[in-house]
Amino acid sequence: MAGVLGAAGCQWTEATEAPNTQDAGCAKDTDCKGDRICEAGVCVAPDRPRRLYLQRRGRRRRRPASGPRRPRPRGTDEGQGPTQEPKELWDRDLGAVVFASPALGKVGGEAAALVGTHAGRFIGVALGGARAGEIVLDVTLGGMVWATAAVAGNRAYVGADDDTLYAIDLEKQAIAWTLKLGNCDGARVPGPEGARCDADGGPTIAPDGDLVLGADGVYRISPEGQIRWHYPADASIQAKHVFAAPLVAGDGTIYVGGQDGLFLSLSADGAMQWTYSIRADVDGGPALGDNGAIYVGADDGRVHALRTDGSLRWSFVAQKDIRSAIALGEAGAVYATSFDGNLYALSAGGDVKWVLPTGGKVHATPVVDAAGNIFFGSQDERLYAVSPRGKVLWTLELGADIDSSVAITDDGTLVVGCDDGHLRAFR
């Protein structure tokens, strides 16, 4: 597959006019609000059970799109991505939409990219060596995978839309345990009730090794699958869905937003400390800055910057929904993507540093590498590399929407999934 080198572009120092990304009608279910789906370019109410398998350009139920489920601060676990147009190392067809971001781990001691698909498979693909690009792990789950897996040692933890959290033993290449969540009836029906208990908000691994997961509310779960607590604690409450991965701070405080329009701070034992009302779905994960600010985007098209007591520092308004997680860069830079097709770079104080327009809606969370460069994909089917000053370093056309965020290995390999069901690696 040939790469297409993007224009070098100029350095943006103020917001530029966004491209016209207003669609007539809809192209995908994610263009429709509520439980509606896209039929022949029109958003309509679903009249049939949702499918487990999604066709390459087929219909989807409306689901929030947020890129990776744990925002990754610069220089924590990323290498340095390529600054010049990379070459494709391998391309593996996984057979169904790859929405989740790849996680990095080892399968039988071999470095692999781990990702779930909309066909309910959890797959590991060898990153390098003699088996580079080959499938080295293939486990069948009970539902679609929207969430990015969390990896700790020889275990991968991933949720599916059958309301179940799965622990995968990467040595034995088998399911170690499963945990059914929630009090939802009709887990396989369309609409909010069918999605309410889906186990796709994370999980995030807490400092003590516990798993913090969004589903119908928030769960704290031991590494062996025991529920320690659930918020809200009252089992009679039908909690709204939490699609965004919770953020767990170093002191154990949990920050998370949900589809009830609220952003929460929970203590390590699950007690509610404060709420902030956004009045719109919060489908992207938050980020915690060195200055103590908590940054989160929402369907109101805003980036909200909060203090640790839940009060508002500032907010920035994009032109459409923000469903990606927030990423942080050098000098406190705040990066957010939006359905308006733009990547926004903001200062820690909320001022616009620059805006990079793309040719399509952007679901994917931007990922910042060890050098401060930003990598993200768009529904214009291009993968972008951008400098901290807003200069386009390169673009690659992949031939399919890129809703997955990239993973960057220690040697600088980029791994990314696409809606065409392919997982690709570049360096």
Tab-separated table of C-alpha atoms in Angstrom:
chain	number	residue	atom	x	y	z
A	1	MET	CA	0.000	0.000	0.000
A	2	ALA	CA	1.471	3.300	-1.024
A	3	GLY	CA	1.703	6.104	1.502
A	4	VAL	CA	0.584	9.592	0.606
A	5	LEU	CA	2.797	12.347	1.930
A	6	GLY	CA	0.772	15.246	3.334
A	7	ALA	CA	1.607	18.864	2.759
A	8	ALA	CA	4.054	20.318	5.188
A	9	GLY	CA	1.442	22.872	6.165
A	10	CYS	CA	2.066	26.024	8.150
A	11	GLN	CA	2.251	26.724	11.823
A	12	TRP	CA	-1.154	27.740	13.169
A	13	THR	CA	-1.057	30.306	15.958
A	14	GLU	CA	-4.814	30.879	16.143
A	15	ALA	CA	-7.976	29.000	15.331
A	16	THR	CA	-8.392	28.517	11.600
A	17	GLU	CA	-11.652	28.105	9.758
A	18	ALA	CA	-12.734	24.494	9.998
A	19	PRO	CA	-13.462	22.482	6.879
A	20	ASN	CA	-17.070	21.934	5.901
A	21	THR	CA	-17.789	18.535	7.404
A	22	GLN	CA	-21.547	18.965	7.614
A	23	ASP	CA	-23.105	15.843	6.171
A	24	ALA	CA	-26.459	15.632	4.489
A	25	GLY	CA	-28.291	13.068	6.579
A	26	CYS	CA	-26.000	10.355	7.903
A	27	ALA	CA	-23.374	7.935	6.718
A	28	LYS	CA	-22.997	5.815	9.871
A	29	ASP	CA	-24.956	5.060	13.023
A	30	THR	CA	-22.465	7.207	14.940
A	31	ASP	CA	-23.844	10.216	13.049
A	32	CYS	CA	-27.225	9.688	14.728
A	33	LYS	CA	-28.262	10.666	18.229
A	34	GLY	CA	-29.816	8.439	20.869
A	35	ASP	CA	-30.606	4.868	19.824
A	36	ARG	CA	-31.261	5.715	16.185
A	37	ILE	CA	-29.383	4.052	13.347
A	38	CYS	CA	-28.452	5.177	9.848
A	39	GLU	CA	-30.582	3.671	7.073
A	40	ALA	CA	-30.102	4.881	3.475
A	41	GLY	CA	-28.657	8.177	4.667
A	42	VAL	CA	-31.429	8.887	7.202
A	43	CYS	CA	-31.399	8.455	11.004
A	44	VAL	CA	-34.271	6.157	11.989
A	45	ALA	CA	-35.388	4.220	15.058
A	46	PRO	CA	-34.068	0.619	15.060
A	47	ASP	CA	-36.681	-2.039	14.401
A	48	ARG	CA	-34.539	-5.146	14.666
A	49	PRO	CA	-32.060	-6.686	17.160
A	50	ARG	CA	-28.579	-5.377	16.711
A	51	ARG	CA	-26.072	-7.509	14.866
A	52	LEU	CA	-23.050	-9.024	16.439
A	53	TYR	CA	-21.098	-8.691	13.237
A	54	LEU	CA	-20.624	-5.374	11.481
A	55	GLN	CA	-19.976	-5.272	7.786
A	56	ARG	CA	-17.096	-3.261	6.433
A	57	ARG	CA	-19.284	-0.273	5.553
A	58	GLY	CA	-22.463	-1.594	7.099
A	59	ARG	CA	-24.878	-0.317	9.701
A	60	ARG	CA	-23.931	0.272	13.316
A	61	ARG	CA	-25.964	1.102	16.323
A	62	ARG	CA	-25.153	4.522	17.633
A	63	ARG	CA	-22.211	4.248	19.930
A	64	PRO	CA	-19.916	6.861	21.343
A	65	ALA	CA	-16.501	6.944	19.842
A	66	SER	CA	-13.605	7.838	21.966
A	67	GLY	CA	-10.282	6.311	20.791
A	68	PRO	CA	-8.205	4.785	23.346
A	69	ARG	CA	-9.920	4.219	26.704
A	70	ARG	CA	-6.980	5.436	28.902
A	71	PRO	CA	-5.357	8.738	28.003
A	72	ARG	CA	-1.606	8.257	27.953
A	73	PRO	CA	0.520	11.174	29.144
A	74	ARG	CA	3.577	11.969	27.092
A	75	GLY	CA	6.650	9.896	27.758
A	76	THR	CA	5.043	7.315	30.036
A	77	ASP	CA	4.776	4.217	27.888
A	78	GLU	CA	5.271	5.436	24.321
A	79	GLY	CA	8.406	5.377	22.249
A	80	GLN	CA	9.136	8.030	19.676
A	81	GLY	CA	7.130	7.741	16.494
A	82	PRO	CA	8.499	8.392	13.011
A	83	THR	CA	8.975	12.008	11.959
A	84	GLN	CA	9.183	11.101	8.281
A	85	GLU	CA	6.717	9.095	6.244
A	86	PRO	CA	7.023	5.507	7.555
A	87	LYS	CA	6.921	2.253	5.646
A	88	GLU	CA	4.335	-0.432	6.232
A	89	LEU	CA	5.807	-3.382	8.140
A	90	TRP	CA	2.753	-5.617	8.009
A	91	ASP	CA	-1.002	-5.618	7.422
A	92	ARG	CA	-3.209	-8.236	9.075
A	93	ASP	CA	-6.899	-8.671	8.189
A	94	LEU	CA	-8.798	-9.451	11.428
A	95	GLY	CA	-12.136	-9.908	9.690
A	96	ALA	CA	-14.264	-7.236	11.392
A	97	VAL	CA	-14.195	-3.585	12.457
A	98	VAL	CA	-11.322	-2.640	14.745
A	99	PHE	CA	-12.596	0.251	16.850
A	100	ALA	CA	-10.532	-0.354	19.988
A	101	SER	CA	-6.960	0.808	20.224
A	102	PRO	CA	-4.193	-1.813	20.296
A	103	ALA	CA	-2.635	-2.633	23.647
A	104	LEU	CA	0.927	-3.883	23.887
A	105	GLY	CA	1.845	-7.085	25.713
A	106	LYS	CA	3.539	-10.439	25.357
A	107	VAL	CA	1.958	-13.692	24.226
A	108	GLY	CA	4.067	-16.633	25.246
A	109	GLY	CA	6.990	-14.254	25.680
A	110	GLU	CA	6.577	-12.756	22.210
A	111	ALA	CA	5.783	-9.031	21.870
A	112	ALA	CA	2.327	-8.567	20.388
A	113	ALA	CA	-0.368	-5.989	19.670
A	114	LEU	CA	-3.591	-7.027	21.409
A	115	VAL	CA	-6.992	-5.859	20.208
A	116	GLY	CA	-10.645	-6.886	20.129
A	117	THR	CA	-12.925	-6.736	17.096
A	118	HIS	CA	-16.615	-6.277	16.392
A	119	ALA	CA	-16.804	-9.985	15.586
A	120	GLY	CA	-16.123	-10.784	19.242
A	121	ARG	CA	-12.539	-11.942	18.784
A	122	PHE	CA	-9.610	-10.908	20.962
A	123	ILE	CA	-6.500	-11.178	18.842
A	124	GLY	CA	-2.771	-10.854	19.348
A	125	VAL	CA	-0.531	-10.083	16.375
A	126	ALA	CA	3.242	-10.503	16.625
A	127	LEU	CA	4.985	-7.151	16.414
A	128	GLY	CA	8.354	-8.246	15.069
A	129	GLY	CA	10.732	-11.092	14.478
A	130	ALA	CA	10.198	-14.063	12.232
A	131	ARG	CA	6.440	-14.078	12.935
A	132	ALA	CA	5.860	-10.348	12.479
A	133	GLY	CA	2.267	-9.718	11.435
A	134	GLU	CA	1.110	-13.241	12.274
A	135	ILE	CA	-1.760	-13.981	14.652
A	136	VAL	CA	-0.338	-15.481	17.835
A	137	LEU	CA	-3.498	-15.248	19.975
A	138	ASP	CA	-7.142	-15.697	18.982
A	139	VAL	CA	-9.785	-15.973	21.698
A	140	THR	CA	-13.537	-15.880	21.034
A	141	LEU	CA	-15.582	-13.660	23.349
A	142	GLY	CA	-19.332	-13.305	23.680
A	143	GLY	CA	-19.867	-9.885	22.145
A	144	MET	CA	-18.458	-6.956	20.208
A	145	VAL	CA	-15.359	-5.319	21.616
A	146	TRP	CA	-15.348	-1.522	21.691
A	147	ALA	CA	-12.883	-1.141	24.557
A	148	THR	CA	-9.114	-1.060	24.653
A	149	ALA	CA	-7.652	-3.886	26.725
A	150	ALA	CA	-5.621	-3.299	29.880
A	151	VAL	CA	-2.504	-5.462	30.263
A	152	ALA	CA	-0.775	-6.413	33.510
A	153	GLY	CA	1.871	-9.130	33.419
A	154	ASN	CA	0.542	-12.192	31.643
A	155	ARG	CA	-3.085	-11.050	31.861
A	156	ALA	CA	-5.128	-8.918	29.497
A	157	TYR	CA	-8.462	-7.567	30.667
A	158	VAL	CA	-11.087	-6.561	28.121
A	159	GLY	CA	-14.830	-5.959	28.183
A	160	ALA	CA	-17.442	-6.749	25.566
A	161	ASP	CA	-20.995	-5.682	24.832
A	162	ASP	CA	-22.393	-8.891	26.294
A	163	ASP	CA	-22.060	-7.111	29.665
A	164	THR	CA	-19.018	-9.213	30.515
A	165	LEU	CA	-15.447	-8.480	31.549
A	166	TYR	CA	-12.917	-11.073	30.378
A	167	ALA	CA	-9.499	-11.894	31.811
A	168	ILE	CA	-7.248	-13.495	29.192
A	169	ASP	CA	-4.231	-15.574	30.239
A	170	LEU	CA	-1.611	-14.605	27.671
A	171	GLU	CA	0.626	-17.552	28.513
A	172	LYS	CA	-2.088	-20.193	28.231
A	173	GLN	CA	-3.860	-18.236	25.475
A	174	ALA	CA	-7.214	-18.868	27.072
A	175	ILE	CA	-9.882	-17.135	29.131
A	176	ALA	CA	-8.876	-17.147	32.799
A	177	TRP	CA	-12.204	-15.864	34.148
A	178	THR	CA	-15.299	-13.906	33.190
A	179	LEU	CA	-17.481	-11.540	35.188
A	180	LYS	CA	-21.054	-10.686	34.211
A	181	LEU	CA	-21.992	-7.132	35.143
A	182	GLY	CA	-25.105	-5.077	35.753
A	183	ASN	CA	-28.821	-5.493	36.090
A	184	CYS	CA	-29.761	-5.054	32.447
A	185	ASP	CA	-32.516	-7.044	30.808
A	186	GLY	CA	-32.189	-7.895	27.156
A	187	ALA	CA	-28.478	-7.348	26.742
A	188	ARG	CA	-28.737	-8.057	23.005
A	189	VAL	CA	-31.442	-5.513	22.147
A	190	PRO	CA	-30.848	-2.142	20.447
A	191	GLY	CA	-31.040	1.175	22.213
A	192	PRO	CA	-29.891	2.597	25.543
A	193	GLU	CA	-31.102	-0.306	27.699
A	194	GLY	CA	-29.283	-2.838	25.577
A	195	ALA	CA	-26.049	-0.850	25.844
A	196	ARG	CA	-26.378	0.307	29.451
A	197	CYS	CA	-24.400	-2.537	31.031
A	198	ASP	CA	-21.889	-3.075	28.231
A	199	ALA	CA	-18.446	-3.560	29.768
A	200	ASP	CA	-16.627	-1.113	27.560
A	201	GLY	CA	-15.529	1.739	29.849
A	202	GLY	CA	-11.948	0.622	30.281
A	203	PRO	CA	-10.820	-1.149	32.357
A	204	THR	CA	-8.206	1.087	33.919
A	205	ILE	CA	-5.639	-0.536	36.195
A	206	ALA	CA	-5.382	1.215	39.561
A	207	PRO	CA	-2.044	1.603	41.380
A	208	ASP	CA	-2.865	-1.398	43.606
A	209	GLY	CA	-3.654	-3.627	40.603
A	210	ASP	CA	-7.447	-3.450	40.879
A	211	LEU	CA	-9.515	-2.818	37.757
A	212	VAL	CA	-11.806	0.198	37.496
A	213	LEU	CA	-14.435	-0.282	34.820
A	214	GLY	CA	-17.335	1.652	33.345
A	215	ALA	CA	-20.535	-0.215	32.484
A	216	ASP	CA	-23.822	0.545	34.282
A	217	GLY	CA	-22.006	2.986	36.518
A	218	VAL	CA	-18.507	2.274	37.817
A	219	TYR	CA	-17.050	-0.953	39.209
A	220	ARG	CA	-13.896	-1.697	41.156
A	221	ILE	CA	-12.840	-5.294	40.556
A	222	SER	CA	-9.979	-7.382	41.908
A	223	PRO	CA	-7.442	-8.894	39.479
A	224	GLU	CA	-9.156	-12.243	40.080
A	225	GLY	CA	-12.635	-11.023	39.190
A	226	GLN	CA	-14.305	-10.165	42.524
A	227	ILE	CA	-16.396	-7.003	42.634
A	228	ARG	CA	-15.135	-4.805	45.466
A	229	TRP	CA	-17.763	-2.110	44.976
A	230	HIS	CA	-20.176	-0.630	42.460
A	231	TYR	CA	-21.236	2.996	42.088
A	232	PRO	CA	-24.082	3.711	42.576
A	233	ALA	CA	-24.245	1.262	45.468
A	234	ASP	CA	-28.051	0.971	45.394
A	235	ALA	CA	-28.724	-2.043	43.167
A	236	SER	CA	-32.271	-0.825	42.444
A	237	ILE	CA	-30.910	2.204	40.555
A	238	GLN	CA	-30.614	1.725	36.822
A	239	ALA	CA	-27.379	3.617	36.370
A	240	LYS	CA	-26.669	5.193	33.008
A	241	HIS	CA	-23.953	3.776	30.819
A	242	VAL	CA	-20.314	4.732	31.337
A	243	PHE	CA	-18.458	4.343	28.059
A	244	ALA	CA	-15.408	6.387	28.972
A	245	ALA	CA	-12.512	4.714	30.729
A	246	PRO	CA	-12.121	6.024	34.285
A	247	LEU	CA	-8.987	7.925	35.195
A	248	VAL	CA	-7.334	6.789	38.453
A	249	ALA	CA	-5.067	9.403	40.004
A	250	GLY	CA	-1.974	8.583	42.023
A	251	ASP	CA	-3.860	9.124	45.292
A	252	GLY	CA	-6.538	6.636	44.220
A	253	THR	CA	-9.179	9.215	43.303
A	254	ILE	CA	-11.294	8.160	40.334
A	255	TYR	CA	-12.532	10.642	37.737
A	256	VAL	CA	-15.118	9.528	35.184
A	257	GLY	CA	-17.978	10.810	33.045
A	258	GLY	CA	-21.112	9.044	31.870
A	259	GLN	CA	-24.086	9.216	29.570
A	260	ASP	CA	-26.144	10.889	32.295
A	261	GLY	CA	-24.310	14.139	31.557
A	262	LEU	CA	-22.375	14.067	34.828
A	263	PHE	CA	-18.666	14.010	35.544
A	264	LEU	CA	-17.795	12.380	38.888
A	265	SER	CA	-15.028	12.231	41.421
A	266	LEU	CA	-15.083	9.024	43.462
A	267	SER	CA	-12.866	8.045	46.343
A	268	ALA	CA	-10.827	4.846	46.159
A	269	ASP	CA	-13.583	3.059	48.104
A	270	GLY	CA	-16.329	4.224	45.744
A	271	ALA	CA	-17.783	7.136	47.705
A	272	MET	CA	-18.952	10.074	45.616
A	273	GLN	CA	-16.872	13.183	46.376
A	274	TRP	CA	-18.410	15.622	43.884
A	275	THR	CA	-20.232	15.869	40.587
A	276	TYR	CA	-19.970	18.387	37.780
A	277	SER	CA	-22.967	18.736	35.457
A	278	ILE	CA	-22.103	18.870	31.759
A	279	ARG	CA	-25.639	18.169	30.471
A	280	ALA	CA	-24.303	16.099	27.596
A	281	ASP	CA	-22.919	12.601	27.168
A	282	VAL	CA	-19.335	12.211	28.319
A	283	ASP	CA	-17.912	9.467	26.134
A	284	GLY	CA	-14.192	10.306	26.200
A	285	GLY	CA	-11.735	9.700	28.996
A	286	PRO	CA	-10.322	12.557	31.072
A	287	ALA	CA	-6.702	13.580	31.572
A	288	LEU	CA	-5.011	14.974	34.673
A	289	GLY	CA	-2.482	17.753	34.133
A	290	ASP	CA	0.629	18.499	36.145
A	291	ASN	CA	-1.116	21.697	37.245
A	292	GLY	CA	-3.872	19.662	38.907
A	293	ALA	CA	-6.452	20.431	36.222
A	294	ILE	CA	-8.781	17.690	35.015
A	295	TYR	CA	-9.599	17.936	31.311
A	296	VAL	CA	-12.571	16.191	29.697
A	297	GLY	CA	-14.511	16.522	26.436
A	298	ALA	CA	-18.207	15.881	25.834
A	299	ASP	CA	-21.005	15.821	23.288
A	300	ASP	CA	-21.649	19.510	23.991
A	301	GLY	CA	-18.541	20.139	21.874
A	302	ARG	CA	-16.578	21.521	24.806
A	303	VAL	CA	-13.344	20.773	26.567
A	304	HIS	CA	-14.019	21.323	30.262
A	305	ALA	CA	-11.074	22.086	32.548
A	306	LEU	CA	-11.940	21.402	36.187
A	307	ARG	CA	-10.243	21.882	39.525
A	308	THR	CA	-9.883	18.910	41.853
A	309	ASP	CA	-12.830	20.237	43.889
A	310	GLY	CA	-15.118	19.994	40.842
A	311	SER	CA	-15.267	23.705	40.032
A	312	LEU	CA	-14.729	24.966	36.496
A	313	ARG	CA	-11.418	26.556	35.520
A	314	TRP	CA	-12.373	27.198	31.902
A	315	SER	CA	-14.091	25.634	28.911
A	316	PHE	CA	-13.333	25.715	25.209
A	317	VAL	CA	-16.006	25.299	22.522
A	318	ALA	CA	-15.368	23.253	19.384
A	319	GLN	CA	-17.908	23.102	16.565
A	320	LYS	CA	-19.176	19.555	17.170
A	321	ASP	CA	-19.062	16.656	19.641
A	322	ILE	CA	-15.796	15.700	21.339
A	323	ARG	CA	-15.830	11.956	21.919
A	324	SER	CA	-12.115	11.302	22.095
A	325	ALA	CA	-10.153	11.190	25.279
A	326	ILE	CA	-8.016	14.223	26.029
A	327	ALA	CA	-4.260	13.962	25.473
A	328	LEU	CA	-1.576	16.077	27.130
A	329	GLY	CA	1.702	17.259	25.662
A	330	GLU	CA	4.741	19.319	26.425
A	331	ALA	CA	4.422	22.629	28.310
A	332	GLY	CA	0.946	21.615	29.480
A	333	ALA	CA	-0.550	21.476	25.970
A	334	VAL	CA	-4.054	20.002	25.785
A	335	TYR	CA	-5.062	18.109	22.621
A	336	ALA	CA	-8.608	17.195	21.615
A	337	THR	CA	-10.197	15.927	18.419
A	338	SER	CA	-13.768	16.599	17.359
A	339	PHE	CA	-16.521	15.534	15.014
A	340	ASP	CA	-15.932	18.879	13.297
A	341	GLY	CA	-12.835	17.269	11.766
A	342	ASN	CA	-10.271	19.264	13.711
A	343	LEU	CA	-7.391	18.550	16.043
A	344	TYR	CA	-7.243	21.352	18.617
A	345	ALA	CA	-4.138	22.338	20.538
A	346	LEU	CA	-4.899	24.401	23.637
A	347	SER	CA	-2.703	25.877	26.305
A	348	ALA	CA	-3.097	24.801	29.926
A	349	GLY	CA	-5.080	28.000	30.387
A	350	GLY	CA	-7.513	27.257	27.556
A	351	ASP	CA	-6.104	29.529	24.834
A	352	VAL	CA	-6.030	28.175	21.281
A	353	LYS	CA	-2.469	27.485	20.146
A	354	TRP	CA	-3.393	26.093	16.740
A	355	VAL	CA	-6.043	24.088	14.900
A	356	LEU	CA	-5.389	21.360	12.336
A	357	PRO	CA	-8.336	20.568	10.021
A	358	THR	CA	-8.762	17.126	8.460
A	359	GLY	CA	-11.185	15.970	5.796
A	360	GLY	CA	-13.496	13.947	8.034
A	361	LYS	CA	-14.902	13.498	11.499
A	362	VAL	CA	-12.364	12.499	14.123
A	363	HIS	CA	-13.227	9.869	16.713
A	364	ALA	CA	-9.695	8.814	17.565
A	365	THR	CA	-7.838	10.094	20.585
A	366	PRO	CA	-4.574	11.845	19.709
A	367	VAL	CA	-1.497	10.085	21.077
A	368	VAL	CA	1.595	12.076	22.063
A	369	ASP	CA	4.964	10.368	21.758
A	370	ALA	CA	8.145	10.850	23.768
A	371	ALA	CA	9.229	13.733	21.511
A	372	GLY	CA	5.922	15.560	21.887
A	373	ASN	CA	4.687	14.740	18.377
A	374	ILE	CA	1.003	13.928	17.950
A	375	PHE	CA	-0.420	10.950	16.030
A	376	PHE	CA	-4.081	10.393	15.182
A	377	GLY	CA	-6.431	9.101	12.504
A	378	SER	CA	-9.531	10.568	10.906
A	379	GLN	CA	-12.567	9.455	8.972
A	380	ASP	CA	-10.900	10.976	5.926
A	381	GLU	CA	-9.013	7.634	6.013
A	382	ARG	CA	-5.671	9.266	6.797
A	383	LEU	CA	-3.208	8.785	9.617
A	384	TYR	CA	-1.548	12.044	10.683
A	385	ALA	CA	1.742	12.909	12.374
A	386	VAL	CA	1.915	16.486	13.656
A	387	SER	CA	4.619	18.429	15.474
A	388	PRO	CA	3.910	20.239	18.766
A	389	ARG	CA	3.881	23.485	16.732
A	390	GLY	CA	1.083	22.244	14.470
A	391	LYS	CA	3.193	21.329	11.450
A	392	VAL	CA	2.055	18.240	9.535
A	393	LEU	CA	5.060	15.916	9.449
A	394	TRP	CA	3.393	13.350	7.214
A	395	THR	CA	0.103	11.655	6.427
A	396	LEU	CA	-0.709	8.162	5.194
A	397	GLU	CA	-3.889	7.198	3.379
A	398	LEU	CA	-5.081	3.796	4.665
A	399	GLY	CA	-8.265	3.356	2.647
A	400	ALA	CA	-10.664	3.112	5.603
A	401	ASP	CA	-11.955	5.205	8.495
A	402	ILE	CA	-9.500	5.314	11.391
A	403	ASP	CA	-11.441	5.400	14.667
A	404	SER	CA	-8.787	3.494	16.625
A	405	SER	CA	-5.945	5.356	18.277
A	406	VAL	CA	-2.367	4.343	17.591
A	407	ALA	CA	-0.066	2.399	19.873
A	408	ILE	CA	3.640	3.244	19.761
A	409	THR	CA	6.229	0.624	20.670
A	410	ASP	CA	9.607	1.292	22.254
A	411	ASP	CA	11.310	1.011	18.853
A	412	GLY	CA	8.944	3.581	17.317
A	413	THR	CA	6.597	1.217	15.491
A	414	LEU	CA	3.063	2.580	15.033
A	415	VAL	CA	0.197	0.079	15.258
A	416	VAL	CA	-3.333	1.117	14.323
A	417	GLY	CA	-6.666	-0.520	13.534
A	418	CYS	CA	-9.220	0.548	10.933
A	419	ASP	CA	-12.901	0.102	10.173
A	420	ASP	CA	-11.966	-2.225	7.317
A	421	GLY	CA	-10.936	-4.782	9.943
A	422	HIS	CA	-7.211	-4.484	9.318
A	423	LEU	CA	-4.480	-3.985	11.902
A	424	ARG	CA	-1.388	-2.338	10.425
A	425	ALA	CA	2.121	-1.558	11.608
A	426	PHE	CA	4.402	1.195	10.310
A	427	ARG	CA	7.930	2.360	11.018
